[in-house]
Amino acid sequence: MAVLMELHKIIISELQDSQIIVLKEVDGERNFPIVIGNPEAMAIDRRLNRKETLRPMTHDLLASVIEKMGGTLERIEINDLADHTFFALLHIRKNGQVVQVDSRPSDAIALGIATTVPIYVAEHVLNAVC
């Protein structure tokens, strides 16, 4: 079973090589951090704040490709944790079928955050980190 989460905060430090996002349970108290890279943190921040760029950035490009091919990003699921690495799936609906695409959680969140795509975390992942 997967639990609905939300992006609770993003912590960006210009002095660090990695940044932190914190996911929080929507109908509960559990929360946990995920360490992400600078480019993904900047992409999440840019999309959260609706900052426009002259040309599409990588996550904007992927969103356009999904849309132009007739798909819709339905949900993001952080589905596993192994050796301190989180794994995620993009659930993309096209022609009535859902296709799951492997993704890093940071890329999935950067892709989905601007369109308020729900974020789910597998219960066994939450149990491992909370």
Short mmCIF file of C-alpha atoms in Angstrom, two decimals:
data_model
loop_
_atom_site.label_atom_id
_atom_site.label_comp_id
_atom_site.label_asym_id
_atom_site.label_seq_id
_atom_site.Cartn_x
_atom_site.Cartn_y
_atom_site.Cartn_z
CA MET A 1 0.00 0.00 0.00
CA ALA A 2 1.23 3.49 -0.81
CA VAL A 3 0.74 6.58 1.37
CA LEU A 4 -0.08 10.02 -0.03
CA MET A 5 2.70 12.52 0.73
CA GLU A 6 3.43 16.13 -0.10
CA LEU A 7 6.55 18.15 -0.64
CA HIS A 8 6.84 19.78 2.77
CA LYS A 9 10.01 21.78 2.23
CA ILE A 10 13.04 22.18 0.08
CA ILE A 11 16.33 23.17 1.71
CA ILE A 12 18.81 24.76 -0.65
CA SER A 13 22.30 25.67 0.50
CA GLU A 14 24.58 27.30 -2.02
CA LEU A 15 27.56 26.04 -0.02
CA GLN A 16 26.68 22.34 -0.43
CA ASP A 17 26.97 19.91 -3.32
CA SER A 18 23.64 18.32 -2.43
CA GLN A 19 20.31 19.65 -1.25
CA ILE A 20 17.39 18.25 0.76
CA ILE A 21 13.70 17.86 0.14
CA VAL A 22 11.36 16.76 2.90
CA LEU A 23 8.24 14.74 2.18
CA LYS A 24 5.41 14.73 4.74
CA GLU A 25 2.45 12.41 5.07
CA VAL A 26 -0.75 14.24 4.03
CA ASP A 27 -3.01 12.61 6.63
CA GLY A 28 -0.41 11.89 9.28
CA GLU A 29 2.76 12.99 10.99
CA ARG A 30 5.47 10.96 9.26
CA ASN A 31 8.07 12.82 7.25
CA PHE A 32 11.54 12.13 5.92
CA PRO A 33 14.32 13.86 3.98
CA ILE A 34 15.76 12.90 0.62
CA VAL A 35 19.16 14.19 -0.42
CA ILE A 36 19.13 15.39 -4.03
CA GLY A 37 21.53 17.07 -6.43
CA ASN A 38 21.79 20.78 -7.11
CA PRO A 39 20.26 20.66 -10.61
CA GLU A 40 17.18 18.79 -9.39
CA ALA A 41 16.78 21.12 -6.39
CA MET A 42 16.99 24.15 -8.67
CA ALA A 43 14.48 22.58 -11.07
CA ILE A 44 12.03 21.88 -8.23
CA ASP A 45 12.46 25.39 -6.85
CA ARG A 46 12.06 26.95 -10.29
CA ARG A 47 8.91 24.96 -11.04
CA LEU A 48 7.43 25.63 -7.58
CA ASN A 49 7.94 29.35 -8.06
CA ARG A 50 6.83 29.24 -11.71
CA LYS A 51 10.03 30.88 -12.90
CA GLU A 52 10.07 31.00 -16.67
CA THR A 53 13.15 30.20 -18.75
CA LEU A 54 13.87 31.23 -22.31
CA ARG A 55 14.14 27.60 -23.43
CA PRO A 56 12.68 24.41 -21.96
CA MET A 57 14.77 22.84 -19.24
CA THR A 58 15.06 19.05 -18.99
CA HIS A 59 12.00 18.50 -16.79
CA ASP A 60 9.95 20.90 -18.91
CA LEU A 61 11.04 18.99 -21.99
CA LEU A 62 10.00 15.66 -20.51
CA ALA A 63 6.61 17.10 -19.47
CA SER A 64 6.11 18.35 -23.04
CA VAL A 65 7.08 14.99 -24.55
CA ILE A 66 4.61 13.14 -22.31
CA GLU A 67 1.86 15.61 -23.22
CA LYS A 68 2.60 15.70 -26.97
CA MET A 69 2.56 11.89 -27.07
CA GLY A 70 -0.92 11.90 -25.54
CA GLY A 71 0.06 10.91 -22.03
CA THR A 72 -0.73 12.31 -18.61
CA LEU A 73 1.49 11.98 -15.55
CA GLU A 74 -0.99 10.59 -13.01
CA ARG A 75 1.18 10.03 -9.99
CA ILE A 76 4.66 9.65 -8.62
CA GLU A 77 5.46 6.68 -6.42
CA ILE A 78 8.59 6.26 -4.33
CA ASN A 79 8.49 2.52 -4.35
CA ASP A 80 11.77 1.28 -2.91
CA LEU A 81 14.85 2.01 -0.84
CA ALA A 82 18.06 0.01 -1.24
CA ASP A 83 21.57 0.83 -0.01
CA HIS A 84 20.45 4.35 1.04
CA THR A 85 19.08 5.04 -2.47
CA PHE A 86 15.43 5.81 -3.12
CA PHE A 87 13.69 4.53 -6.25
CA ALA A 88 10.58 5.96 -7.89
CA LEU A 89 8.11 5.27 -10.64
CA LEU A 90 6.29 7.67 -12.92
CA HIS A 91 2.73 6.46 -13.56
CA ILE A 92 1.83 7.77 -17.02
CA ARG A 93 -1.64 7.20 -18.48
CA LYS A 94 -2.00 6.93 -22.24
CA ASN A 95 -4.94 5.48 -24.16
CA GLY A 96 -6.52 4.12 -21.00
CA GLN A 97 -3.43 2.22 -19.89
CA VAL A 98 -0.88 3.14 -17.23
CA VAL A 99 2.79 2.77 -18.03
CA GLN A 100 5.32 2.80 -15.19
CA VAL A 101 8.68 4.42 -15.89
CA ASP A 102 11.68 4.08 -13.55
CA SER A 103 12.88 7.42 -12.20
CA ARG A 104 14.94 9.04 -9.50
CA PRO A 105 12.57 10.59 -6.93
CA SER A 106 14.10 14.03 -7.43
CA ASP A 107 13.47 13.94 -11.18
CA ALA A 108 9.94 12.61 -10.69
CA ILE A 109 9.13 15.38 -8.20
CA ALA A 110 10.70 18.05 -10.42
CA LEU A 111 8.57 16.78 -13.29
CA GLY A 112 5.31 16.57 -11.36
CA ILE A 113 5.52 19.45 -8.90
CA ALA A 114 4.39 22.20 -11.27
CA THR A 115 1.18 20.34 -12.12
CA THR A 116 0.41 19.12 -8.58
CA VAL A 117 0.78 15.45 -9.42
CA PRO A 118 0.25 13.39 -6.25
CA ILE A 119 3.29 11.83 -4.59
CA TYR A 120 2.94 8.41 -2.97
CA VAL A 121 5.46 6.48 -0.89
CA ALA A 122 5.28 2.73 -0.38
CA GLU A 123 4.51 1.77 3.22
CA HIS A 124 7.66 -0.38 3.49
CA VAL A 125 9.77 2.62 2.47
CA LEU A 126 8.11 4.79 5.12
CA ASN A 127 8.68 2.08 7.72
CA ALA A 128 12.36 1.99 6.82
CA VAL A 129 12.92 5.76 7.11
CA CYS A 130 10.51 6.83 9.86
#
